[in-house]
Coordinates of C-alpha atoms and ligand atoms in Angstrom, one line a residue:
M515 CA -42.1 -70.9 -19.4
T516 CA -41.2 -69.1 -22.6
I517 CA -38.5 -66.6 -23.7
L518 CA -38.7 -64.3 -26.7
V519 CA -35.5 -63.8 -28.7
T520 CA -35.2 -61.3 -31.5
G521 CA -32.7 -61.6 -34.3
G522 CA -32.3 -65.3 -33.5
A523 CA -31.6 -66.2 -37.2
G524 CA -28.4 -64.1 -37.3
F525 CA -24.9 -65.1 -36.3
I526 CA -24.9 -64.7 -32.5
G527 CA -28.7 -65.1 -32.1
S528 CA -28.8 -68.5 -33.8
N529 CA -25.9 -69.7 -31.7
F530 CA -27.8 -68.5 -28.6
V531 CA -31.0 -70.3 -29.7
L532 CA -29.2 -73.6 -30.4
D533 CA -27.3 -73.4 -27.0
W534 CA -30.4 -72.4 -25.1
L535 CA -32.5 -75.3 -26.5
A536 CA -29.6 -77.7 -25.9
Q537 CA -29.8 -76.8 -22.2
S538 CA -33.5 -76.0 -21.5
D539 CA -36.9 -77.3 -22.4
E540 CA -38.4 -73.8 -22.2
T541 CA -40.2 -72.7 -25.4
L542 CA -38.2 -70.1 -27.4
V543 CA -40.1 -67.7 -29.7
N544 CA -37.7 -66.3 -32.3
L545 CA -38.7 -63.1 -34.0
D546 CA -36.5 -62.3 -36.9
A547 CA -37.0 -60.1 -40.0
L548 CA -34.7 -62.4 -42.1
T549 CA -32.7 -59.5 -43.6
Y550 CA -29.7 -60.5 -45.7
A551 CA -28.0 -61.5 -42.3
G552 CA -30.8 -63.8 -41.1
N553 CA -30.5 -67.4 -42.2
L554 CA -32.9 -70.2 -41.2
D555 CA -30.3 -72.7 -42.4
N556 CA -28.5 -71.9 -39.1
L557 CA -31.4 -73.4 -37.2
A558 CA -32.0 -76.4 -39.5
S559 CA -31.2 -78.8 -36.7
L560 CA -34.3 -77.5 -34.9
N561 CA -36.7 -78.4 -37.7
G562 CA -39.7 -80.2 -36.2
D563 CA -38.7 -79.2 -32.6
A564 CA -41.9 -77.8 -31.0
R565 CA -39.8 -75.8 -28.5
H566 CA -38.7 -73.4 -31.2
V567 CA -41.4 -71.1 -32.6
F568 CA -40.1 -69.0 -35.5
V569 CA -41.9 -65.8 -36.4
K570 CA -40.8 -63.7 -39.4
G571 CA -41.2 -60.0 -38.5
D572 CA -39.7 -56.7 -37.6
I573 CA -38.9 -55.6 -34.0
G574 CA -40.4 -52.3 -35.0
D575 CA -43.8 -53.8 -35.8
A576 CA -45.5 -52.8 -32.6
A577 CA -48.7 -54.7 -33.2
L578 CA -46.9 -57.9 -34.0
V579 CA -44.6 -57.7 -31.0
A580 CA -47.6 -56.9 -28.7
Q581 CA -49.5 -59.9 -30.1
L582 CA -46.5 -62.2 -29.5
L583 CA -46.1 -60.9 -26.0
A584 CA -49.8 -61.4 -25.2
T585 CA -49.9 -64.8 -26.8
Y586 CA -46.7 -66.4 -25.4
E587 CA -46.4 -64.4 -22.1
P588 CA -42.6 -64.7 -22.1
R589 CA -40.7 -64.4 -18.8
A590 CA -37.8 -62.7 -20.7
L591 CA -36.9 -61.0 -24.0
V592 CA -33.3 -61.1 -25.4
N593 CA -32.8 -58.5 -28.1
F594 CA -30.2 -59.5 -30.7
A595 CA -32.0 -58.0 -33.7
A596 CA -29.8 -55.3 -35.3
E597 CA -28.0 -54.2 -38.4
S598 CA -24.5 -55.2 -37.4
H599 CA -21.9 -54.5 -40.1
V600 CA -19.8 -51.3 -39.8
D601 CA -18.9 -51.2 -43.5
R602 CA -22.6 -51.4 -44.5
S603 CA -23.4 -48.6 -42.0
I604 CA -20.9 -46.4 -43.7
L605 CA -22.3 -47.0 -47.2
G606 CA -26.0 -46.8 -46.0
P607 CA -26.8 -45.8 -42.4
A608 CA -30.6 -45.7 -42.9
D609 CA -31.3 -49.3 -42.0
F610 CA -29.2 -48.9 -38.9
I611 CA -31.3 -46.0 -37.7
H612 CA -34.5 -48.0 -38.6
T613 CA -33.7 -51.2 -36.7
N614 CA -31.1 -50.3 -34.1
I615 CA -32.8 -47.1 -32.9
L616 CA -36.4 -47.0 -34.0
G617 CA -36.8 -50.7 -33.8
T618 CA -35.4 -50.9 -30.2
F619 CA -37.7 -48.0 -29.3
Q620 CA -40.8 -49.8 -30.6
L621 CA -39.7 -53.0 -28.9
L622 CA -39.2 -51.2 -25.6
E623 CA -42.7 -49.6 -25.9
A624 CA -44.4 -52.9 -26.6
V625 CA -42.5 -54.6 -23.7
R626 CA -43.3 -51.7 -21.3
A627 CA -47.0 -52.1 -22.1
Y628 CA -46.8 -55.9 -21.6
W629 CA -44.8 -55.6 -18.4
H630 CA -47.5 -53.3 -16.9
T631 CA -50.1 -56.1 -17.4
L632 CA -48.0 -58.6 -15.4
E633 CA -48.5 -59.0 -11.7
G634 CA -46.7 -60.5 -8.7
H635 CA -43.9 -62.9 -9.4
A636 CA -44.3 -62.7 -13.2
K637 CA -43.8 -58.9 -13.1
A638 CA -40.9 -59.1 -10.6
A639 CA -39.1 -61.9 -12.6
F640 CA -39.5 -60.4 -16.1
R641 CA -36.3 -59.3 -17.8
F642 CA -35.4 -57.4 -21.0
L643 CA -31.8 -58.1 -22.0
H644 CA -30.3 -55.9 -24.6
V645 CA -27.3 -57.3 -26.5
S646 CA -24.9 -54.5 -27.4
T647 CA -21.3 -53.9 -28.4
D648 CA -18.0 -52.6 -27.1
E649 CA -17.9 -50.3 -30.2
V650 CA -20.2 -47.8 -28.3
Y651 CA -17.1 -46.8 -26.2
G652 CA -15.1 -45.6 -29.3
S653 CA -11.4 -46.2 -29.9
L654 CA -8.5 -46.8 -27.5
S655 CA -4.8 -45.9 -28.0
L656 CA -2.3 -48.7 -27.4
S657 CA -1.5 -47.5 -23.9
D658 CA -5.1 -46.9 -22.7
P659 CA -6.7 -49.3 -20.2
A660 CA -9.4 -51.6 -21.5
F661 CA -13.0 -50.4 -21.5
T662 CA -14.9 -50.8 -18.2
E663 CA -18.6 -50.2 -17.9
R664 CA -17.8 -46.7 -16.7
H665 CA -16.1 -45.7 -19.9
R666 CA -17.9 -42.8 -21.6
Y667 CA -19.8 -43.5 -24.8
E668 CA -17.8 -42.2 -27.8
P669 CA -19.2 -44.1 -30.9
N670 CA -17.5 -43.3 -34.2
S671 CA -19.4 -45.2 -36.9
P672 CA -23.1 -45.0 -37.8
Y673 CA -23.3 -48.6 -36.5
S674 CA -21.8 -47.9 -33.1
A675 CA -23.8 -44.6 -32.8
S676 CA -27.0 -46.4 -33.5
K677 CA -26.2 -49.1 -30.9
A678 CA -25.2 -46.4 -28.4
A679 CA -28.6 -44.7 -29.0
S680 CA -30.3 -48.0 -28.3
D681 CA -28.3 -48.6 -25.2
H682 CA -29.4 -45.1 -23.9
L683 CA -33.0 -45.9 -24.6
V684 CA -32.8 -49.1 -22.7
R685 CA -31.2 -47.4 -19.8
A686 CA -33.8 -44.6 -19.8
Y687 CA -36.7 -47.1 -19.8
H688 CA -35.2 -48.5 -16.6
H689 CA -34.7 -45.2 -14.9
T690 CA -37.9 -43.6 -16.1
Y691 CA -40.4 -46.5 -16.1
G692 CA -38.7 -49.1 -13.9
L693 CA -38.5 -51.6 -16.8
P694 CA -36.4 -54.5 -15.6
V695 CA -33.5 -54.2 -18.1
L696 CA -30.0 -55.6 -18.5
T697 CA -27.4 -54.6 -21.1
T698 CA -24.4 -56.5 -22.2
N699 CA -21.6 -54.8 -24.2
C700 CA -19.5 -57.5 -25.9
S701 CA -16.3 -57.5 -28.0
N702 CA -15.9 -59.0 -31.5
N703 CA -17.4 -62.5 -31.8
Y704 CA -16.3 -65.3 -34.1
G705 CA -17.4 -68.9 -34.6
P706 CA -19.9 -71.0 -36.5
F707 CA -22.6 -69.3 -38.7
H708 CA -20.6 -66.0 -38.9
F709 CA -21.7 -64.2 -42.0
P710 CA -18.8 -64.0 -44.5
E711 CA -18.8 -60.3 -44.8
K712 CA -17.0 -60.0 -41.5
L713 CA -13.2 -60.4 -41.3
I714 CA -12.7 -63.9 -40.1
P715 CA -15.3 -65.8 -42.2
L716 CA -14.6 -63.6 -45.2
C717 CA -10.9 -64.5 -45.1
I718 CA -11.6 -68.2 -44.6
H719 CA -13.9 -68.1 -47.6
N720 CA -11.6 -66.0 -49.8
A721 CA -8.6 -68.1 -48.9
L722 CA -10.2 -71.3 -50.0
A723 CA -11.6 -69.6 -53.1
G724 CA -8.1 -68.5 -54.1
K725 CA -9.1 -64.8 -53.7
P726 CA -7.3 -61.9 -52.0
L727 CA -7.6 -61.5 -48.3
P728 CA -8.4 -57.8 -47.9
I729 CA -6.7 -56.1 -44.9
Y730 CA -7.7 -52.6 -44.3
G731 CA -4.9 -50.0 -43.9
D732 CA -1.9 -51.4 -42.1
G733 CA -3.8 -54.3 -40.4
Q734 CA -2.6 -53.2 -37.0
Q735 CA -6.1 -52.3 -35.7
I736 CA -6.8 -54.3 -32.6
R737 CA -10.0 -56.2 -31.7
D738 CA -10.7 -58.3 -28.6
W739 CA -12.0 -61.6 -29.9
L740 CA -14.5 -63.8 -28.1
Y741 CA -15.8 -67.2 -29.3
V742 CA -19.5 -67.0 -29.8
T743 CA -20.6 -69.7 -27.4
D744 CA -18.8 -67.8 -24.6
H745 CA -20.8 -64.8 -25.5
C746 CA -24.0 -66.9 -25.3
S747 CA -23.0 -68.3 -21.8
A748 CA -22.4 -64.7 -20.6
I749 CA -25.8 -63.6 -21.8
R750 CA -27.4 -66.6 -20.0
R751 CA -25.5 -65.8 -16.8
V752 CA -26.5 -62.1 -16.9
L753 CA -30.1 -63.0 -17.6
E754 CA -30.1 -65.4 -14.6
A755 CA -28.3 -63.2 -12.1
G756 CA -27.6 -59.7 -13.4
Q757 CA -28.6 -56.7 -11.4
L758 CA -31.5 -54.8 -12.9
G759 CA -30.4 -51.6 -14.8
E760 CA -26.8 -52.7 -14.8
T761 CA -24.5 -53.1 -17.9
Y762 CA -21.9 -55.9 -18.2
N763 CA -18.9 -55.9 -20.4
V764 CA -18.2 -59.3 -22.1
G765 CA -14.8 -60.0 -23.6
G766 CA -12.4 -62.7 -24.3
W767 CA -9.1 -61.2 -23.0
N768 CA -7.9 -61.8 -26.5
E769 CA -6.6 -58.7 -28.1
K770 CA -5.1 -59.3 -31.5
P771 CA -4.2 -57.1 -34.5
N772 CA -6.2 -57.9 -37.6
L773 CA -3.1 -58.9 -39.6
E774 CA -2.1 -61.5 -36.9
V775 CA -5.7 -62.9 -36.9
V776 CA -5.5 -63.4 -40.6
Q777 CA -2.0 -64.9 -40.5
V778 CA -3.2 -67.4 -37.8
L779 CA -6.2 -68.3 -40.0
C780 CA -3.9 -68.9 -42.9
S781 CA -1.5 -71.1 -41.0
I782 CA -4.4 -73.3 -39.7
L783 CA -5.8 -73.6 -43.2
D784 CA -2.3 -74.5 -44.5
E785 CA -2.3 -77.3 -42.0
L786 CA -6.0 -78.5 -42.3
S787 CA -6.7 -77.9 -46.0
P788 CA -3.4 -77.1 -47.9
A789 CA -3.8 -75.2 -51.2
A790 CA -3.3 -77.4 -54.3
S791 CA -0.6 -75.0 -55.4
G792 CA 1.5 -75.9 -52.4
R793 CA 1.7 -72.2 -51.5
S794 CA 0.7 -70.7 -48.1
Y795 CA -2.7 -68.9 -48.0
A796 CA -0.8 -66.0 -46.4
E797 CA 0.4 -65.2 -49.9
Q798 CA -3.2 -64.1 -50.7
I799 CA -3.1 -61.3 -48.0
N800 CA -3.8 -58.0 -49.8
F801 CA -3.6 -54.6 -48.1
V802 CA -6.5 -52.3 -49.3
T803 CA -7.6 -48.8 -48.5
D804 CA -8.7 -48.3 -44.9
R805 CA -12.2 -48.1 -43.6
P806 CA -13.2 -44.4 -43.1
G807 CA -13.1 -43.5 -39.4
H808 CA -11.6 -46.9 -38.6
D809 CA -11.4 -47.4 -34.8
R810 CA -7.8 -48.4 -33.9
R811 CA -8.3 -50.5 -30.8
Y812 CA -11.0 -52.1 -28.8
A813 CA -10.4 -53.9 -25.5
I814 CA -12.9 -55.1 -22.9
D815 CA -12.3 -55.3 -19.2
A816 CA -14.7 -58.1 -18.3
T817 CA -13.7 -58.0 -14.6
K818 CA -17.2 -57.0 -13.3
L819 CA -18.9 -60.0 -15.0
E820 CA -16.3 -62.3 -13.4
R821 CA -16.3 -60.7 -10.0
E822 CA -20.1 -60.3 -9.6
L823 CA -21.5 -63.2 -11.6
G824 CA -18.5 -65.7 -11.9
W825 CA -18.4 -65.7 -15.7
R826 CA -15.2 -66.4 -17.6
P827 CA -14.8 -67.5 -21.3
L828 CA -14.0 -71.2 -21.8
E829 CA -12.2 -70.7 -25.1
T830 CA -8.8 -69.1 -25.7
F831 CA -8.2 -67.5 -29.1
E832 CA -6.1 -70.5 -30.1
T833 CA -8.8 -73.1 -29.3
G834 CA -11.7 -71.0 -30.7
I835 CA -10.1 -70.1 -34.0
R836 CA -9.1 -73.7 -34.7
K837 CA -12.8 -74.8 -34.0
T838 CA -14.0 -72.0 -36.3
V839 CA -11.7 -72.9 -39.2
S840 CA -12.7 -76.6 -38.8
W841 CA -16.4 -75.6 -38.8
Y842 CA -16.1 -73.7 -42.0
L843 CA -14.2 -76.5 -43.7
D844 CA -16.9 -78.9 -42.6
N845 CA -19.8 -76.7 -43.6
Q846 CA -18.9 -75.5 -47.1
A847 CA -22.6 -76.1 -48.2
W848 CA -23.7 -73.5 -45.7
V849 CA -21.1 -71.0 -47.0
Q850 CA -22.2 -71.7 -50.6
N851 CA -25.8 -71.0 -49.7
V852 CA -24.9 -67.7 -48.0
T853 CA -22.6 -66.5 -50.7
S854 CA -25.2 -66.6 -53.4
G855 CA -27.6 -63.6 -54.0
A856 CA -27.5 -60.4 -52.0
Y857 CA -24.1 -61.1 -50.4
R858 CA -22.4 -61.3 -53.8
D859 CA -23.9 -57.9 -54.7
W860 CA -22.5 -56.4 -51.5
V861 CA -19.0 -57.8 -52.0
G862 CA -19.0 -56.2 -55.5
T863 CA -19.9 -52.8 -54.1
Q864 CA -17.6 -52.8 -51.2
Y865 CA -14.4 -54.2 -52.6
S866 CA -14.5 -52.5 -56.0
A867 CA -14.2 -49.2 -54.0
A868 CA -11.4 -50.6 -51.7
K869 CA -8.4 -50.4 -53.9
P870 CA -5.4 -52.7 -53.2
L871 CA -2.5 -50.7 -51.7
I872 CA -0.1 -53.3 -53.0
E873 CA -1.1 -54.8 -56.4
E874 CA -1.2 -58.6 -56.5
A875 CA 1.9 -60.1 -58.1
Ligands
LIG1132 P1 -26.3 -60.4 -37.5 O1 -26.3 -59.2 -38.4 O2 -25.6 -61.7 -37.9 O3 -27.8 -60.8 -37.2 C1 -28.8 -59.9 -37.0 C2 -30.1 -60.6 -37.0 O4 -31.2 -59.6 -36.8 C3 -30.4 -61.2 -38.4 O5 -31.0 -62.5 -38.2 C4 -31.5 -60.2 -39.0 O6 -32.4 -60.9 -39.9 C5 -32.2 -59.7 -37.7 N1 -32.8 -58.4 -37.9 C6 -32.3 -57.3 -38.5 N2 -33.1 -56.3 -38.4 C7 -34.2 -56.8 -37.8 C8 -35.5 -56.2 -37.5 N3 -35.8 -54.9 -37.8 N4 -36.4 -57.0 -36.9 C9 -36.1 -58.3 -36.6 N5 -35.0 -58.9 -36.9 C10 -34.0 -58.1 -37.5 O7 -25.7 -59.8 -36.1 P2 -24.9 -60.6 -35.0 O8 -23.5 -60.5 -35.3 O9 -25.5 -61.9 -34.7 O10 -25.2 -59.6 -33.8 C11 -26.3 -59.8 -32.9 C12 -26.3 -58.7 -31.9 O11 -25.1 -58.7 -31.1 C13 -26.4 -57.3 -32.5 O12 -27.3 -56.5 -31.7 C14 -25.0 -56.7 -32.4 O13 -25.0 -55.3 -32.3 C15 -24.5 -57.4 -31.2 N6 -23.1 -57.6 -31.1 C16 -22.4 -58.3 -32.2 C17 -21.1 -58.5 -32.1 C18 -20.3 -59.3 -33.2 O14 -19.1 -59.4 -33.1 N7 -21.0 -59.8 -34.2 C19 -20.3 -58.1 -31.0 C20 -21.0 -57.5 -29.9 C21 -22.4 -57.3 -30.0
LIG1133 P1 -15.4 -56.7 -38.8 O1 -15.4 -58.2 -38.8 O2 -16.2 -55.9 -39.9 O3 -15.9 -56.3 -37.3 P2 -15.9 -54.8 -36.6 O4 -15.8 -53.7 -37.7 O5 -17.3 -54.8 -36.0 O6 -14.8 -54.8 -35.6 O7 -13.9 -56.2 -38.8 C1 -13.0 -56.6 -37.9 C2 -11.7 -55.9 -38.1 O8 -11.2 -56.3 -39.4 C3 -11.9 -54.3 -38.3 O9 -10.8 -53.7 -37.7 C4 -12.0 -54.1 -39.8 C5 -11.1 -55.2 -40.3 N1 -11.4 -55.7 -41.7 C6 -10.5 -55.8 -42.6 O10 -9.3 -55.4 -42.4 N2 -10.8 -56.3 -43.9 C7 -12.1 -56.7 -44.2 O11 -12.4 -57.1 -45.3 C8 -13.1 -56.6 -43.1 C9 -14.5 -57.0 -43.4 C10 -12.7 -56.1 -41.9

């Protein structure tokens, strides 16, 4: 048996690949274009492991995907491949349209053609699982109930709009063609191999480098944080037992304002790796101009996944964030490799435009 994973060299995808192969002897074919966010270092522990077949390529390359499907005859496809960073989508949405919308469309077309060639049990058992985000639902006020799967789609950034479009395509391929699809909409992930352009790894990296910790606006935007391996276990569970055509919200029941997240990070760093100056890392917090169209609050109601499939996260924010900080402290070589090259160019562009609201002392 084989599964095909796309985007398996990125943050969540690589955690999924590692977790999958730690629990199963099934071959896993990993199709990834290795954009700036794809990093084979994440999968270095699999070097020489014949169960992991890495293929560099674009999900929008219909011929390549068709060839992989025909060659490996996977029983399932899990689609992580995407452009995933909201700030990048604001500065340049084109790549998001290319991969998240057109790429997902091409992938669906290739899978539809392949699925039609299957028969009997192989056809009935095949699954296409699309990994999506809570950001498709838009923004909540403080008093609104958390997003359920019935919440209307109200995406506000080019990133979330492109993911919303891909979700709609996946849904349509089920209703129109009967393709056996499943969709998961997850809240903000954190954990090992998280690219240091996102809030948590960026702030760990900057804190240790003695740089400012950029907080957009007033830092009171709320995200619902989920430790990445809990997301991976939710995907495995949905793949195993989800109802065809259904969507499942995945969340950690961990709503936190950004400022609090960064303060917690700083206090763990103060304890585990105190600054030579003797000062708290929290002194490096720096309020900068807000992200345009910044969503105020996301919150996931993951009741359906618990009620129907018995899934709950194992980590609390407190346990997960401590593991995450420890992982970054233990894996500074990984961070150094990532922070060379394209990532440095991005940081220069993004944060030269984001002016500090309070000048550093
Ligand atoms: P990431 O940016 O870290 O990784 C994306 C991966 O996809 C990279 O390895 C990249 O090389 C690959 N990729 C990009 N374009 C491709 C293409 N055209 N063809 C093949 N591969 C391509 O993203 P992530 O944070 O790991 O997110 C994975 C998925 O989970 C995305 O679909 C994202 O929308 C979704 N998601 C992410 C979060 C989060 O907090 N990070 C939360 C919910 C859902
Ligand atoms: P991010 O990690 O980019 O994820 P997303 O935008 O998908 O939620 O950002 C998480 C939150 O942190 C979001 O509200 C934006 C905020 N943020 C900052 O305040 N400063 C930063 O430098 C970054 C990257 C994010």
